Amino acid sequence: MTVGRKLRMTNQRRVILEELKKVTSHPTADEVYQMVRQRLPHISLGTVYRNLEVLSQCGMIQRLALGINQRHFDANIENHYHIRCINCGRLEDVPIEPVAAFDNVLRGMSDYEIIGHRLEFIGLCPQCKK
Amino acid sequence: MTVGRKLRMTNQRRVILEELKKVTSHPTADEVYQMVRQRLPHISLGTVYRNLEVLSQCGMIQRLALGINQRHFDANIENHYHIRCINCGRLEDVPIEPVAAFDNVLRGMSDYEIIGHRLEFIGLCPQCKK
DNA sequence: TTATATGCAAATGATTTGCGTAGTC
DNA sequence: GACTACGCAAATCATTTGCATATAA
């Protein structure tokens, strides 16, 4: 839907990119808005959203947590891995045993108390492969 | 905040749990609502949300995609792993090299076209450890 | 010049919450 | 009987979108 569009480097877009490059945290759209607003007090939140979208679509930044903002529930309380279709959002189990040893790799390297991990593959489901 | 509450097994709660156990898909709250509504036509969406919350808090089901419904953005477009604080939601990088070989494990085991994976550790950040 | 981008405000979609009543223990 | 849960509707929070105007190329 945004394919083949000619992008312009506006002041707002440049500043958003610059500010995002300054930090190693992973700000939310609203946090980016707060950062950018110090340099461009009249920028709107909508512009920030639109630019974050455009910039991640052309690969200049990445959007974490995928495009999905609906939560999914599972009666299977065993830890298990999932695969999500990047096109339709379908979420399925993956027949790979969770590797508990990962957690230990991180223990001792991090100040966090490690509780576990989630591994999610990203791909195209059979239907969306075309 | 929901600690020490006495839970009651209401009809609605039982049906929600039963329906969720019937499927191996990972329905959203609204999908659970549609499923349950066939047996309990007068149940409200709010009740479904409340019960999914309660059931996942006491470990009878799990909530995927964590409790976070805000997207995060990152100017670092290299694939890298993250750790999220389960208490405050903080999201940070993890100093572990991504293991591209994972993707190959799944190739050939799955009908999906594998594009990549995301690994997110879950833990308690230094501040929240207490 | 002209299509893309902006600012603003309203719309949307998911989830949460307040409140008065119903049902479980 | 006391306290948890329910149904309903309104509220909230993040995100998206319509529209008239501004601006990069």
CSV table of C-alpha atoms (C1' of nucleotides) in Angstrom, one decimal:
chain,number,residue,atom,x,y,z
A,1,MET,CA,0.0,0.0,0.0
A,2,THR,CA,3.0,2.3,0.5
A,3,VAL,CA,4.9,0.7,-2.4
A,4,GLY,CA,6.5,2.8,-5.0
A,5,ARG,CA,6.1,6.1,-3.1
A,6,LYS,CA,8.7,8.7,-3.4
A,7,LEU,CA,10.0,9.6,0.1
A,8,ARG,CA,11.0,13.1,1.0
A,9,MET,CA,13.5,13.9,3.7
A,10,THR,CA,11.5,16.5,5.7
A,11,ASN,CA,12.9,18.2,8.7
A,12,GLN,CA,10.5,16.2,11.0
A,13,ARG,CA,11.6,12.9,9.5
A,14,ARG,CA,15.3,13.8,9.8
A,15,VAL,CA,15.0,14.8,13.5
A,16,ILE,CA,13.0,11.7,14.4
A,17,LEU,CA,15.7,9.5,12.8
A,18,GLU,CA,18.5,11.5,14.5
A,19,GLU,CA,16.9,11.3,17.9
A,20,LEU,CA,16.2,7.7,17.6
A,21,LYS,CA,19.8,7.1,16.7
A,22,LYS,CA,21.0,8.9,19.8
A,23,VAL,CA,19.6,6.4,22.2
A,24,THR,CA,20.1,2.7,22.8
A,25,SER,CA,16.9,2.3,24.7
A,26,HIS,CA,13.9,1.3,22.6
A,27,PRO,CA,11.5,4.1,23.0
A,28,THR,CA,7.8,3.9,22.3
A,29,ALA,CA,6.2,6.2,19.8
A,30,ASP,CA,5.2,8.6,22.6
A,31,GLU,CA,8.7,8.6,24.0
A,32,VAL,CA,10.1,9.5,20.6
A,33,TYR,CA,7.5,12.2,20.4
A,34,GLN,CA,8.7,13.7,23.7
A,35,MET,CA,12.3,13.5,22.5
A,36,VAL,CA,11.6,15.2,19.2
A,37,ARG,CA,9.4,17.8,20.7
A,38,GLN,CA,12.3,19.4,22.4
A,39,ARG,CA,13.7,20.3,19.0
A,40,LEU,CA,10.5,20.7,17.1
A,41,PRO,CA,7.9,21.9,19.6
A,42,HIS,CA,5.1,22.0,17.0
A,43,ILE,CA,5.4,18.5,15.7
A,44,SER,CA,2.3,16.4,16.1
A,45,LEU,CA,2.1,12.9,17.5
A,46,GLY,CA,0.5,11.7,14.3
A,47,THR,CA,3.5,12.8,12.3
A,48,VAL,CA,5.7,10.8,14.7
A,49,TYR,CA,3.6,7.7,14.2
A,50,ARG,CA,3.5,8.1,10.4
A,51,ASN,CA,7.2,8.6,10.2
A,52,LEU,CA,8.1,5.7,12.5
A,53,GLU,CA,5.9,3.6,10.2
A,54,VAL,CA,7.5,4.8,7.0
A,55,LEU,CA,11.0,4.5,8.3
A,56,SER,CA,10.5,1.0,9.5
A,57,GLN,CA,8.9,0.1,6.2
A,58,CYS,CA,11.9,1.1,4.3
A,59,GLY,CA,14.2,-0.6,6.7
A,60,MET,CA,15.9,2.5,8.3
A,61,ILE,CA,14.7,1.6,11.7
A,62,GLN,CA,13.0,-1.5,13.2
A,63,ARG,CA,9.7,-1.9,14.9
A,64,LEU,CA,9.9,-4.3,17.8
A,65,ALA,CA,7.0,-6.5,19.0
A,66,LEU,CA,5.8,-6.8,15.4
A,67,GLY,CA,2.7,-5.1,14.1
A,68,ILE,CA,0.4,-7.0,16.3
A,69,ASN,CA,-1.3,-5.3,19.1
A,70,GLN,CA,-3.7,-7.9,20.1
A,71,ARG,CA,-2.9,-10.3,22.9
A,72,HIS,CA,-3.2,-14.1,22.4
A,73,PHE,CA,-4.1,-16.6,25.0
A,74,ASP,CA,-3.1,-20.2,25.3
A,75,ALA,CA,-4.4,-23.0,27.6
A,76,ASN,CA,-1.0,-24.8,27.1
A,77,ILE,CA,1.0,-23.4,30.0
A,78,GLU,CA,4.2,-25.3,29.0
A,79,ASN,CA,6.8,-22.9,27.6
A,80,HIS,CA,6.9,-23.4,23.9
A,81,TYR,CA,8.0,-21.5,20.9
A,82,HIS,CA,5.8,-19.9,18.3
A,83,ILE,CA,5.8,-18.9,14.7
A,84,ARG,CA,4.0,-15.9,13.5
A,85,CYS,CA,3.0,-15.1,9.9
A,86,ILE,CA,4.3,-11.7,9.0
A,87,ASN,CA,1.5,-11.2,6.5
A,88,CYS,CA,-1.7,-12.4,8.2
A,89,GLY,CA,-0.6,-12.5,11.8
A,90,ARG,CA,-1.4,-16.1,12.4
A,91,LEU,CA,0.3,-17.6,15.4
A,92,GLU,CA,1.1,-21.2,15.7
A,93,ASP,CA,3.2,-23.6,17.9
A,94,VAL,CA,6.5,-24.8,16.7
A,95,PRO,CA,7.7,-28.4,17.3
A,96,ILE,CA,11.0,-27.5,18.9
A,97,GLU,CA,11.8,-28.2,22.5
A,98,PRO,CA,12.5,-25.1,24.5
A,99,VAL,CA,16.2,-24.7,25.4
A,100,ALA,CA,16.3,-23.9,29.0
A,101,ALA,CA,20.1,-23.5,28.8
A,102,PHE,CA,19.6,-20.2,27.1
A,103,ASP,CA,18.6,-18.7,30.4
A,104,ASN,CA,21.9,-19.8,31.9
A,105,VAL,CA,23.9,-18.2,29.1
A,106,LEU,CA,22.5,-14.8,30.1
A,107,ARG,CA,22.8,-15.4,33.9
A,108,GLY,CA,26.1,-13.9,34.9
A,109,MET,CA,26.2,-11.7,31.8
A,110,SER,CA,23.4,-9.5,32.9
A,111,ASP,CA,22.2,-7.6,36.0
A,112,TYR,CA,18.7,-8.9,35.4
A,113,GLU,CA,17.3,-11.8,37.3
A,114,ILE,CA,16.5,-14.1,34.4
A,115,ILE,CA,13.1,-15.8,34.6
A,116,GLY,CA,12.9,-17.3,31.1
A,117,HIS,CA,12.6,-16.5,27.5
A,118,ARG,CA,10.3,-16.4,24.5
A,119,LEU,CA,11.3,-17.3,21.1
A,120,GLU,CA,9.1,-16.4,18.1
A,121,PHE,CA,9.9,-17.3,14.6
A,122,ILE,CA,8.8,-15.0,11.8
A,123,GLY,CA,7.7,-16.2,8.5
A,124,LEU,CA,5.1,-16.7,5.9
A,125,CYS,CA,2.4,-19.2,6.4
A,126,PRO,CA,1.5,-21.7,3.6
A,127,GLN,CA,-1.5,-19.5,2.6
A,128,CYS,CA,0.5,-16.3,2.4
A,129,LYS,CA,3.5,-17.8,0.7
A,130,LYS,CA,2.4,-16.7,-2.8
B,1,MET,CA,-3.2,-6.1,43.5
B,2,THR,CA,-5.1,-9.3,42.9
B,3,VAL,CA,-3.2,-11.1,45.5
B,4,GLY,CA,-4.9,-13.2,48.2
B,5,ARG,CA,-8.2,-13.1,46.5
B,6,LYS,CA,-10.5,-16.1,46.8
B,7,LEU,CA,-11.4,-17.4,43.4
B,8,ARG,CA,-14.8,-18.8,42.5
B,9,MET,CA,-15.4,-21.2,39.7
B,10,THR,CA,-18.3,-19.6,38.0
B,11,ASN,CA,-20.0,-21.1,35.0
B,12,GLN,CA,-18.5,-18.4,32.8
B,13,ARG,CA,-15.0,-19.0,34.0
B,14,ARG,CA,-15.3,-22.8,33.5
B,15,VAL,CA,-16.6,-22.4,30.0
B,16,ILE,CA,-13.9,-20.0,29.0
B,17,LEU,CA,-11.3,-22.4,30.3
B,18,GLU,CA,-12.9,-25.4,28.6
B,19,GLU,CA,-13.2,-23.6,25.3
B,20,LEU,CA,-9.6,-22.4,25.4
B,21,LYS,CA,-8.5,-26.0,26.1
B,22,LYS,CA,-10.3,-27.3,23.1
B,23,VAL,CA,-8.2,-25.4,20.6
B,24,THR,CA,-4.5,-25.4,19.8
B,25,SER,CA,-4.7,-22.1,18.1
B,26,HIS,CA,-3.9,-19.1,20.2
B,27,PRO,CA,-7.1,-17.1,20.2
B,28,THR,CA,-7.4,-13.4,21.0
B,29,ALA,CA,-9.8,-12.2,23.7
B,30,ASP,CA,-12.4,-11.5,21.1
B,31,GLU,CA,-12.0,-14.9,19.5
B,32,VAL,CA,-12.5,-16.5,22.9
B,33,TYR,CA,-15.6,-14.4,23.3
B,34,GLN,CA,-17.0,-15.7,20.0
B,35,MET,CA,-16.3,-19.3,21.0
B,36,VAL,CA,-17.8,-18.9,24.5
B,37,ARG,CA,-20.8,-17.0,23.2
B,38,GLN,CA,-22.1,-20.1,21.5
B,39,ARG,CA,-22.5,-21.8,24.8
B,40,LEU,CA,-23.3,-18.7,26.9
B,41,PRO,CA,-25.0,-16.2,24.6
B,42,HIS,CA,-25.3,-13.5,27.3
B,43,ILE,CA,-21.7,-13.4,28.5
B,44,SER,CA,-20.1,-10.0,28.1
B,45,LEU,CA,-16.8,-9.3,26.5
B,46,GLY,CA,-15.7,-7.6,29.8
B,47,THR,CA,-16.2,-10.9,31.6
B,48,VAL,CA,-14.0,-12.7,29.1
B,49,TYR,CA,-11.2,-10.1,29.5
B,50,ARG,CA,-11.5,-10.3,33.3
B,51,ASN,CA,-11.3,-14.0,33.3
B,52,LEU,CA,-8.5,-14.3,30.9
B,53,GLU,CA,-6.6,-12.0,33.1
B,54,VAL,CA,-7.4,-13.9,36.3
B,55,LEU,CA,-6.7,-17.3,34.8
B,56,SER,CA,-3.3,-16.2,33.4
B,57,GLN,CA,-2.5,-14.6,36.8
B,58,CYS,CA,-3.0,-17.9,38.6
B,59,GLY,CA,-1.1,-19.8,35.9
B,60,MET,CA,-4.0,-21.8,34.5
B,61,ILE,CA,-3.5,-20.3,31.0
B,62,GLN,CA,-0.8,-18.1,29.5
B,63,ARG,CA,-1.0,-14.8,27.9
B,64,LEU,CA,1.3,-14.5,24.9
B,65,ALA,CA,3.0,-11.3,23.7
B,66,LEU,CA,3.4,-10.3,27.3
B,67,GLY,CA,1.5,-7.6,29.0
B,68,ILE,CA,2.8,-4.9,26.8
B,69,ASN,CA,0.7,-3.4,24.1
B,70,GLN,CA,2.9,-0.5,23.2
B,71,ARG,CA,5.3,-0.9,20.3
B,72,HIS,CA,8.9,0.0,20.6
B,73,PHE,CA,11.2,1.4,18.0
B,74,ASP,CA,14.9,0.9,17.4
B,75,ALA,CA,17.4,2.7,15.2
B,76,ASN,CA,19.6,-0.4,15.4
B,77,ILE,CA,18.4,-2.5,12.5
B,78,GLU,CA,20.7,-5.4,13.1
B,79,ASN,CA,18.8,-8.3,14.5
B,80,HIS,CA,19.5,-8.5,18.2
B,81,TYR,CA,18.0,-10.1,21.3
B,82,HIS,CA,16.2,-8.2,24.1
B,83,ILE,CA,15.3,-8.6,27.7
B,84,ARG,CA,12.2,-7.3,29.1
B,85,CYS,CA,11.5,-6.5,32.8
B,86,ILE,CA,8.4,-8.4,33.7
B,87,ASN,CA,7.6,-5.8,36.4
B,88,CYS,CA,8.3,-2.4,34.9
B,89,GLY,CA,8.3,-3.3,31.2
B,90,ARG,CA,11.7,-1.9,30.5
B,91,LEU,CA,13.2,-3.3,27.3
B,92,GLU,CA,17.0,-3.6,26.8
B,93,ASP,CA,19.5,-5.2,24.4
B,94,VAL,CA,21.2,-8.4,25.4
B,95,PRO,CA,24.9,-8.9,24.6
B,96,ILE,CA,24.3,-12.3,22.8
B,97,GLU,CA,25.0,-12.8,19.1
B,98,PRO,CA,21.9,-13.9,17.3
B,99,VAL,CA,22.0,-17.5,16.2
B,100,ALA,CA,21.0,-17.6,12.6
B,101,ALA,CA,21.2,-21.4,12.6
B,102,PHE,CA,17.9,-21.5,14.5
B,103,ASP,CA,16.1,-20.6,11.4
B,104,ASN,CA,17.6,-23.6,9.6
B,105,VAL,CA,16.4,-25.9,12.3
B,106,LEU,CA,12.9,-25.0,11.6
B,107,ARG,CA,13.2,-25.0,7.8
B,108,GLY,CA,12.2,-28.4,6.6
B,109,MET,CA,10.2,-29.0,9.8
B,110,SER,CA,7.6,-26.4,9.0
B,111,ASP,CA,5.4,-25.4,6.1
B,112,TYR,CA,6.2,-21.8,6.8
B,113,GLU,CA,8.8,-19.9,4.9
B,114,ILE,CA,11.1,-18.9,7.7
B,115,ILE,CA,12.2,-15.3,7.6
B,116,GLY,CA,13.9,-15.0,11.0
B,117,HIS,CA,13.2,-15.1,14.7
B,118,ARG,CA,13.0,-12.9,17.7
B,119,LEU,CA,14.3,-13.9,21.1
B,120,GLU,CA,13.2,-12.1,24.2
B,121,PHE,CA,14.3,-12.9,27.6
B,122,ILE,CA,12.1,-12.2,30.5
B,123,GLY,CA,13.4,-11.1,33.9
B,124,LEU,CA,13.6,-8.6,36.6
B,125,CYS,CA,15.7,-5.5,36.1
B,126,PRO,CA,18.1,-4.4,38.8
B,127,GLN,CA,15.6,-1.8,40.1
B,128,CYS,CA,12.7,-4.2,40.3
B,129,LYS,CA,14.7,-7.1,41.9
B,130,LYS,CA,13.6,-6.3,45.4
C,1,DT,C1',4.3,22.3,-10.2
C,2,DT,C1',2.7,18.5,-7.9
C,3,DA,C1',2.7,14.7,-5.1
C,4,DT,C1',4.1,13.8,-0.5
C,5,DA,C1',4.0,15.3,4.3
C,6,DT,C1',2.3,18.0,8.2
C,7,DG,C1',-0.8,19.6,12.1
C,8,DC,C1',-4.9,19.1,14.1
C,9,DA,C1',-8.7,16.7,15.6
C,10,DA,C1',-11.8,13.1,15.3
C,11,DA,C1',-12.1,8.0,14.6
C,12,DT,C1',-10.9,3.4,15.6
C,13,DG,C1',-9.8,-0.8,18.0
C,14,DA,C1',-8.3,-3.2,22.0
C,15,DT,C1',-8.6,-3.4,26.7
C,16,DT,C1',-10.1,-1.7,31.3
C,17,DT,C1',-13.2,0.0,34.8
C,18,DG,C1',-17.3,1.8,37.6
C,19,DC,C1',-21.5,0.4,39.2
C,20,DG,C1',-25.5,-1.9,40.6
C,21,DT,C1',-27.1,-6.8,40.6
C,22,DA,C1',-26.5,-11.9,40.7
C,23,DG,C1',-24.4,-16.1,42.2
C,24,DT,C1',-20.8,-18.8,44.7
C,25,DC,C1',-19.0,-20.5,48.8
D,1,DG,C1',-24.6,-13.6,54.5
D,2,DA,C1',-20.4,-11.9,52.7
D,3,DC,C1',-17.8,-11.3,49.1
D,4,DT,C1',-16.5,-12.4,44.4
D,5,DA,C1',-18.1,-12.1,39.7
D,6,DC,C1',-21.3,-10.6,36.2
D,7,DG,C1',-23.4,-7.6,32.5
D,8,DC,C1',-23.6,-3.4,30.7
D,9,DA,C1',-21.9,0.9,29.2
D,10,DA,C1',-18.7,4.4,29.5
D,11,DA,C1',-13.8,5.4,29.9
D,12,DT,C1',-9.1,4.9,28.6
D,13,DC,C1',-4.9,4.1,25.9
D,14,DA,C1',-2.4,3.4,21.8
D,15,DT,C1',-2.7,4.0,17.1
D,16,DT,C1',-4.7,5.5,12.7
D,17,DT,C1',-7.0,8.5,9.5
D,18,DG,C1',-9.5,12.5,7.0
D,19,DC,C1',-8.8,16.9,5.6
D,20,DA,C1',-7.1,21.4,4.5
D,21,DT,C1',-2.6,23.4,4.2
D,22,DA,C1',2.5,23.5,3.7
D,23,DT,C1',6.7,22.0,1.6
D,24,DA,C1',10.4,19.2,-0.8
D,25,DA,C1',11.9,18.0,-5.2
